[in-house]
PDB file of C-alpha atoms in Angstrom:
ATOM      1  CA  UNK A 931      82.930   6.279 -19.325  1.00 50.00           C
ATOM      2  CA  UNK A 932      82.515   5.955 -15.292  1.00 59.00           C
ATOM      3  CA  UNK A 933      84.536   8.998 -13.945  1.00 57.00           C
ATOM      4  CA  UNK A 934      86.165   6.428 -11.536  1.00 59.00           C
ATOM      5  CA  UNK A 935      87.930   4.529 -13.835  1.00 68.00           C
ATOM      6  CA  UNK A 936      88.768   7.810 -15.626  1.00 73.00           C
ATOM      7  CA  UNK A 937      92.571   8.097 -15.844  1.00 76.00           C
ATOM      8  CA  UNK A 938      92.412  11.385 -17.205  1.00 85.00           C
ATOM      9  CA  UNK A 939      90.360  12.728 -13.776  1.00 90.00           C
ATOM     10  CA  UNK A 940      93.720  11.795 -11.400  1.00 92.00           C
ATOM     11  CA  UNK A 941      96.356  13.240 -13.853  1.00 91.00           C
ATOM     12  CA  UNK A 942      94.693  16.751 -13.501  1.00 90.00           C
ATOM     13  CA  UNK A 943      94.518  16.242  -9.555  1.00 93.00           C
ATOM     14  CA  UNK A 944      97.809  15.361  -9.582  1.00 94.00           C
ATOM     15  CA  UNK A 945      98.930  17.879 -11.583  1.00 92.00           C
ATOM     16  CA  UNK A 946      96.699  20.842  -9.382  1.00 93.00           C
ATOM     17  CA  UNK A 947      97.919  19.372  -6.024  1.00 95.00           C
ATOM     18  CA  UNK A 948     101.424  20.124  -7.796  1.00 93.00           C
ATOM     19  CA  UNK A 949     100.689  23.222  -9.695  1.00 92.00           C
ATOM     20  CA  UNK A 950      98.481  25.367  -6.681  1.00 93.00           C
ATOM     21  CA  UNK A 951     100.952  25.186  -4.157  1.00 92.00           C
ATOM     22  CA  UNK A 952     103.828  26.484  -6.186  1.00 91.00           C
ATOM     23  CA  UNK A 953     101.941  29.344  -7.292  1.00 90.00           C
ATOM     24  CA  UNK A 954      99.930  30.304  -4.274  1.00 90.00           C
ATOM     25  CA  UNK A 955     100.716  28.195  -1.210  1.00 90.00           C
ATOM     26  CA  UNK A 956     102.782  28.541   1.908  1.00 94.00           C
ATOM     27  CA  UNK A 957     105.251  25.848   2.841  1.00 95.00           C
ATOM     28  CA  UNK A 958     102.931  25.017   6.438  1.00 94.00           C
ATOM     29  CA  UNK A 959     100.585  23.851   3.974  1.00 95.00           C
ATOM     30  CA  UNK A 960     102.595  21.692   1.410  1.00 96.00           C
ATOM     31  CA  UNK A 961     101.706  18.322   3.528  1.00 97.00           C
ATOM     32  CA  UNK A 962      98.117  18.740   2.480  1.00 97.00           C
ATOM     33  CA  UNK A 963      99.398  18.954  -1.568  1.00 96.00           C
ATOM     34  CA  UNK A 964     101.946  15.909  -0.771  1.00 96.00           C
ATOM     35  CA  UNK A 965      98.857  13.877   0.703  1.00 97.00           C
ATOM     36  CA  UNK A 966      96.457  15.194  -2.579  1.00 97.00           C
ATOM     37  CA  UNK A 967      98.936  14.127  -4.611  1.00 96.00           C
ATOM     38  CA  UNK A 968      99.742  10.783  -3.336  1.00 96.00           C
ATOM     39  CA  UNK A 969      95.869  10.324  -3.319  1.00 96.00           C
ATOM     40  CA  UNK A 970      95.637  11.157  -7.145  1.00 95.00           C
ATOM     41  CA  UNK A 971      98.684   8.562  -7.527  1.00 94.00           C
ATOM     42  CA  UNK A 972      97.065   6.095  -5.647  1.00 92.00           C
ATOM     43  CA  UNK A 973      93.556   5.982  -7.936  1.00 91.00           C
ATOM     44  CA  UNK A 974      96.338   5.674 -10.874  1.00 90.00           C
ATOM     45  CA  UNK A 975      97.730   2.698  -9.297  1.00 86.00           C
ATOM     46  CA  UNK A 976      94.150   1.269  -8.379  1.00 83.00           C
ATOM     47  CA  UNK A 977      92.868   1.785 -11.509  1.00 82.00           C
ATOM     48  CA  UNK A 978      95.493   0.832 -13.768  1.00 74.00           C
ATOM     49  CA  UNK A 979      94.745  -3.108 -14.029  1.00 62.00           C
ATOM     50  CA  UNK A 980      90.988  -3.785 -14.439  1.00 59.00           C
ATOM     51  CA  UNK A 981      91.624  -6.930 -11.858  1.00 62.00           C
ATOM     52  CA  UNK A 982      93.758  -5.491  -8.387  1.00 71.00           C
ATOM     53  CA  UNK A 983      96.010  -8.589  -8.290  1.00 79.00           C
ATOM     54  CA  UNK A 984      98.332  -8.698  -4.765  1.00 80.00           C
ATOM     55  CA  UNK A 985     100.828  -6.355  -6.682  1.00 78.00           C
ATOM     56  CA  UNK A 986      98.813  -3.597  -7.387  1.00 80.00           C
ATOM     57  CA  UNK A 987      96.979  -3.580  -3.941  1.00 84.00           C
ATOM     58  CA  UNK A 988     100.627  -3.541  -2.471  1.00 84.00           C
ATOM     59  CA  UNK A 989     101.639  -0.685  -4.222  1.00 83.00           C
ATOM     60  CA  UNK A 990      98.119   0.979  -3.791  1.00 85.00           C
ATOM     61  CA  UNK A 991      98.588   0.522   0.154  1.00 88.00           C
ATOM     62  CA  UNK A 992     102.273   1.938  -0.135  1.00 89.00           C
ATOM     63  CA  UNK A 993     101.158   4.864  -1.644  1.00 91.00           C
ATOM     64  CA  UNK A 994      98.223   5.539   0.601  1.00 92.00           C
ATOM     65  CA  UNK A 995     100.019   4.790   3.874  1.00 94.00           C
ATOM     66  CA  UNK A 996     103.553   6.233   3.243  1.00 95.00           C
ATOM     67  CA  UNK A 997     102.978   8.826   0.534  1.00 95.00           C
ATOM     68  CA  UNK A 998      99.647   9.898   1.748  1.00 96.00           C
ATOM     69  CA  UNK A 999      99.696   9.844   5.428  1.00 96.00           C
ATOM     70  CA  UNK A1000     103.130   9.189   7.186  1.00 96.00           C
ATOM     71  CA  UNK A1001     105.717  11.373   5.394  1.00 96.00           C
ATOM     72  CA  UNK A1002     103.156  14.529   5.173  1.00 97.00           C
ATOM     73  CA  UNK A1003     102.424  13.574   8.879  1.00 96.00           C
ATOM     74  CA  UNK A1004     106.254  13.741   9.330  1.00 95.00           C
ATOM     75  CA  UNK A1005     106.750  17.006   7.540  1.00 96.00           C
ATOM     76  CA  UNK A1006     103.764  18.632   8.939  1.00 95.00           C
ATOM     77  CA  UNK A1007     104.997  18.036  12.657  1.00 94.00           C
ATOM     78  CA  UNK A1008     108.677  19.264  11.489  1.00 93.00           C
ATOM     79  CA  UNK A1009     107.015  23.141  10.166  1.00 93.00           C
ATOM     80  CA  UNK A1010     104.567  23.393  12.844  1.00 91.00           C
ATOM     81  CA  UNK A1011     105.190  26.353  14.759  1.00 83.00           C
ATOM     82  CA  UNK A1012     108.176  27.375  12.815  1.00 86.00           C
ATOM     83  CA  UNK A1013     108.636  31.084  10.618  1.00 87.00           C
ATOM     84  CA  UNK A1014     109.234  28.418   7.527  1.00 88.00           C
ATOM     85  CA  UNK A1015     105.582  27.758   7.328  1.00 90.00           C
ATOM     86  CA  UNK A1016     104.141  31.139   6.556  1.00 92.00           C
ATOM     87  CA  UNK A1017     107.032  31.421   3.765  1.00 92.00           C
ATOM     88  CA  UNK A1018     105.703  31.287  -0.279  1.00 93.00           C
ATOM     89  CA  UNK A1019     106.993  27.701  -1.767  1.00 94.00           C
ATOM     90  CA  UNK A1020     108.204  29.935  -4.454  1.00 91.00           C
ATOM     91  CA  UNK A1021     108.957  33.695  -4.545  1.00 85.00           C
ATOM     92  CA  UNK A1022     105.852  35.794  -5.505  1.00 82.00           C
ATOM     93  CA  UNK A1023     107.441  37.914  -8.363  1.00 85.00           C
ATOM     94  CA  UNK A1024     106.225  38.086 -11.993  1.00 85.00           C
ATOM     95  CA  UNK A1025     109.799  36.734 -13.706  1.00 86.00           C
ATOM     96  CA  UNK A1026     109.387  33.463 -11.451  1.00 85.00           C
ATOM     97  CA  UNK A1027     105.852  32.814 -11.861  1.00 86.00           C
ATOM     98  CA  UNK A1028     106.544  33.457 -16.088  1.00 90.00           C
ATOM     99  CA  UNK A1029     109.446  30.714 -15.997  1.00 87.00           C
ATOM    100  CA  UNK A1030     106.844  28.584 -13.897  1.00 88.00           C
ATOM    101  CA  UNK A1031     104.495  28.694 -17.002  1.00 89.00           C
ATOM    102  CA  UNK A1032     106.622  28.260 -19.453  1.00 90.00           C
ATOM    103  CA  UNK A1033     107.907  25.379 -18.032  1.00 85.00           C
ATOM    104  CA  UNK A1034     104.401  23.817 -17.992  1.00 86.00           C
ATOM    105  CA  UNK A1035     103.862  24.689 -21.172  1.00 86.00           C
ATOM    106  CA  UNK A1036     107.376  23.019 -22.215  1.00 83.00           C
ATOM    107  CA  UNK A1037     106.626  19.790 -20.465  1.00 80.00           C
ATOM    108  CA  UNK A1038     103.313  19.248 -21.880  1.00 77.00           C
ATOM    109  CA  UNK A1039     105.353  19.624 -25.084  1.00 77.00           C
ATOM    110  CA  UNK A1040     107.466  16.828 -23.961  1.00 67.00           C
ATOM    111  CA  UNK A1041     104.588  14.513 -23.357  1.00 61.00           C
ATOM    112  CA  UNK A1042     102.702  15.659 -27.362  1.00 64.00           C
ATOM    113  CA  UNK A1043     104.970  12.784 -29.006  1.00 58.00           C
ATOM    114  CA  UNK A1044     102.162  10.476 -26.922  1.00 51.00           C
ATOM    115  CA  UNK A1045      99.279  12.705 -28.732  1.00 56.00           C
ATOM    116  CA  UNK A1046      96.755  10.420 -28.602  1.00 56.00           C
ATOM    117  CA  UNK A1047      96.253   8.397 -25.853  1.00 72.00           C
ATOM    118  CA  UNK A1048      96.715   8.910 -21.970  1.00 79.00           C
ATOM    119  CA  UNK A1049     100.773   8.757 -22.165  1.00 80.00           C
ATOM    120  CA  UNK A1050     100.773  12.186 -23.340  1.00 81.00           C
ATOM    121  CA  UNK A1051      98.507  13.596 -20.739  1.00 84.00           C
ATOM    122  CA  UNK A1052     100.971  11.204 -17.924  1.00 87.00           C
ATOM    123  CA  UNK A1053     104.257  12.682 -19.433  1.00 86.00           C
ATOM    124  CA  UNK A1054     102.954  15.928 -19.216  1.00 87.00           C
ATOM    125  CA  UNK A1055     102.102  15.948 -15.623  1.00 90.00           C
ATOM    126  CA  UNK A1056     105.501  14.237 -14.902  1.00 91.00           C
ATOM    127  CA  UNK A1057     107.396  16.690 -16.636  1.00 89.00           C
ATOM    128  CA  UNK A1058     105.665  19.450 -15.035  1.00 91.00           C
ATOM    129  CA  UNK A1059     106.048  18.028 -11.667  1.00 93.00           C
ATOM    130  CA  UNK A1060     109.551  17.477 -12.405  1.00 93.00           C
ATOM    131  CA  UNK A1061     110.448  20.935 -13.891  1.00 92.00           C
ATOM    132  CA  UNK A1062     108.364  22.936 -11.245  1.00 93.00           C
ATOM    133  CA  UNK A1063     110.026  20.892  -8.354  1.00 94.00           C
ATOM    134  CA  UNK A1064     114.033  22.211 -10.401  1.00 94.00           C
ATOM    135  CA  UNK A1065     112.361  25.636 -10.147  1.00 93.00           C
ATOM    136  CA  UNK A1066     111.793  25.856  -6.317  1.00 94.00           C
ATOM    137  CA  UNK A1067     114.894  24.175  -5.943  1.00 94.00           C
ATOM    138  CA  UNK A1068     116.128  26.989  -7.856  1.00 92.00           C
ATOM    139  CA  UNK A1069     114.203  30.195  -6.782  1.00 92.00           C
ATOM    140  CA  UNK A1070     113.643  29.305  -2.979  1.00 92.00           C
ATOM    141  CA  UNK A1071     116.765  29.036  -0.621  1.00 92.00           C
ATOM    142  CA  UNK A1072     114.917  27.485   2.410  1.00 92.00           C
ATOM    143  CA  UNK A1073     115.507  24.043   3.357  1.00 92.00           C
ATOM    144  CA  UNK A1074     111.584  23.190   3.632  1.00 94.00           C
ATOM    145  CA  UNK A1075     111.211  24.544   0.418  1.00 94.00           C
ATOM    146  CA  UNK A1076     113.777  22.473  -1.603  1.00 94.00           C
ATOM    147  CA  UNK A1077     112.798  19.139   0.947  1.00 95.00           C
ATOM    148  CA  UNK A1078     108.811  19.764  -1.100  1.00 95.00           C
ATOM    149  CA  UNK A1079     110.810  20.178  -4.440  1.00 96.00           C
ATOM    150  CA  UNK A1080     112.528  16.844  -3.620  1.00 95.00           C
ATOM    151  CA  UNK A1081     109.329  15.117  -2.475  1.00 96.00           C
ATOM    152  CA  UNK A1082     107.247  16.478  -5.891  1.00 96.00           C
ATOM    153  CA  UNK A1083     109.932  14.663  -7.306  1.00 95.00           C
ATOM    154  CA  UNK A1084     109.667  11.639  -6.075  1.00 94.00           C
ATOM    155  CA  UNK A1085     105.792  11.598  -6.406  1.00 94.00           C
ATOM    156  CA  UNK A1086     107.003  12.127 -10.442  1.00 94.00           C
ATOM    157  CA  UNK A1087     109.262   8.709  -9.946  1.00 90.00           C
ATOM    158  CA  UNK A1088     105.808   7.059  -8.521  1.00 89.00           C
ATOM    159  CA  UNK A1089     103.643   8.291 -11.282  1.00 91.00           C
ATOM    160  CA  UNK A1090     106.230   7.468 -13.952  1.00 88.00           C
ATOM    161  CA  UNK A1091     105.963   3.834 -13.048  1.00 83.00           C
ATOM    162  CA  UNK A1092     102.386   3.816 -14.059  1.00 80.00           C
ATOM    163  CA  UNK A1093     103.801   4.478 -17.814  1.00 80.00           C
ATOM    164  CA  UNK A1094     105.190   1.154 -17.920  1.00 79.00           C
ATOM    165  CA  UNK A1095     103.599  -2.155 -18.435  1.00 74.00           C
ATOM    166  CA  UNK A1096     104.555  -3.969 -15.852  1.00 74.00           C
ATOM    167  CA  UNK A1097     104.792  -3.065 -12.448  1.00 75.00           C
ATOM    168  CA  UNK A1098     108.210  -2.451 -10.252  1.00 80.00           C
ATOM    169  CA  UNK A1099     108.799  -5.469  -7.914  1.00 83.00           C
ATOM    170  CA  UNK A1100     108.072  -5.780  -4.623  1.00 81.00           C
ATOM    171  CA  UNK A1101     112.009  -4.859  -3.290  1.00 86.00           C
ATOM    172  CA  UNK A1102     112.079  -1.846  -5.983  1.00 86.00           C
ATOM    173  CA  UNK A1103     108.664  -0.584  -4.158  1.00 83.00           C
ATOM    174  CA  UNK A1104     110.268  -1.187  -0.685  1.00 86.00           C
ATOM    175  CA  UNK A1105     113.447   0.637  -1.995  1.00 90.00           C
ATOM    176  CA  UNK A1106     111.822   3.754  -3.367  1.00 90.00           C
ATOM    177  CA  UNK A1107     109.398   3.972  -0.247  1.00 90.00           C
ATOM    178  CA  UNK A1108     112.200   3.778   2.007  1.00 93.00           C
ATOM    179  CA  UNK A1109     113.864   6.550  -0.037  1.00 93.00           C
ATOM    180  CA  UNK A1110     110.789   9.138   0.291  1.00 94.00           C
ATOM    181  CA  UNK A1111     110.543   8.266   4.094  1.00 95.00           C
ATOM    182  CA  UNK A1112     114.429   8.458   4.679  1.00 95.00           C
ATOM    183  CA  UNK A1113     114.298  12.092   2.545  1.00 94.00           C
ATOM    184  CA  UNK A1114     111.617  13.653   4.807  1.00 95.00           C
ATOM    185  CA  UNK A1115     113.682  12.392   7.576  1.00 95.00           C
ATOM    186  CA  UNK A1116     116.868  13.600   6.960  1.00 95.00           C
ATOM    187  CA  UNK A1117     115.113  16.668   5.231  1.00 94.00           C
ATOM    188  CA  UNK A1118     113.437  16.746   8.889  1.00 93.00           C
ATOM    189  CA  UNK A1119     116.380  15.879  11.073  1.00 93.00           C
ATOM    190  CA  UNK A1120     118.155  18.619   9.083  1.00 91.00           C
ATOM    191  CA  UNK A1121     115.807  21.710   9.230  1.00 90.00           C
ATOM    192  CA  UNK A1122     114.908  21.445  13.142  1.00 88.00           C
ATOM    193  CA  UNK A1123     118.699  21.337  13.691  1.00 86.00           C
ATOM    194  CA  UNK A1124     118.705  24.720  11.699  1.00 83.00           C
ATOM    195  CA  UNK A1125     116.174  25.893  13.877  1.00 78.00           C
ATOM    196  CA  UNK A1126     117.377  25.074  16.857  1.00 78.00           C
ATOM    197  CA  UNK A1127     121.156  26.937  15.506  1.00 71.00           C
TER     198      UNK A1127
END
């Protein structure tokens, strides 16, 4: 099978671009997971339909240009120079790092009912993504850190659409891209007004 029409390949990227930063990133780095994770969604969306019809170049482009390069762009500029960037995403202690794997472990679970084909794999990685972002919004008090949790998942909505056989339309995409942008906004908008309290 040609690793670039692998599905398998972008699931795990997606899932390490989630999975790394929780564990052992700092929240001035998150932009650079957001963007690796928008690029792993992006070769899902590519490589979904053999032929790239209008649709799925649409929603290809909207996840490379908003997902991938404006909103991280956008957070990025909102932690630079600020104390929030050298902070963990998630506390470094042993009890949160054990509920962080067991909730992998539980959401790969989730996705088993799809054993045998790529569904289970996609579940899995969405319910991970979904479960880790609940556990930073629950273990890390900081603004910046629950704005990421809320970004991972919305990355979860995007990849959850590539479970289904026919694409959102075109004012669905527009709706859910306006979403993500107008969440690192406000998310934005909110935490330099912190910082300047």
């Amino acid at each position: 099978m040609n690793a670039a029409n692998n599905p398998t390949l972008p699931l795990i990227a997606c899932l390490i671009a989630t999975v790394i930063p929780v564990f052992f990133g700092k929240l001035g780095v998150t932009p650079t997971w957001l963007s690796l994770q928008a690029l792993a969604l992006g070769w899902i969306t590519l490589n979904k339909h053999h032929a790239l019809d209008f649709h799925t170049l649409e929603a290809g482009l909207e996840i490379l240009i908003i997902r991938a390069w404006l909103v991280p762009h956008l957070l990025r500029s909102t932690l630079k120079g600020s104390r929030t960037a050298a902070l963990d995403v998630m506390p470094s202690n042993l009890f949160a790092w054990g509920a962080a794997v067991t909730l992998i472990i539980l959401a790969f679970q989730f996705g088993d009912g799809a054993r045998a084909d790529i569904r289970a794999l996609t579940l899995g990685v969405m319910a991970a993504t979904v479960t880790i972002a609940f556990l930073v919004l629950a273990t890390n008090r900081e603004p910046a850190a629950q704005l990421v949790a809320l970004l991972f998942m919305e990355n979860a909505l995007a990849l959850f659409e590539s479970l289904m056989p026919d694409p959102w339309p075109l004012p669905v995409h527009v709706a859910i891209s306006s979403v993500y942008v107008g969440t690192v906004a406000v998310g934005s908008w909110l935490i330099r007004g912190q910082r300047a309290a």
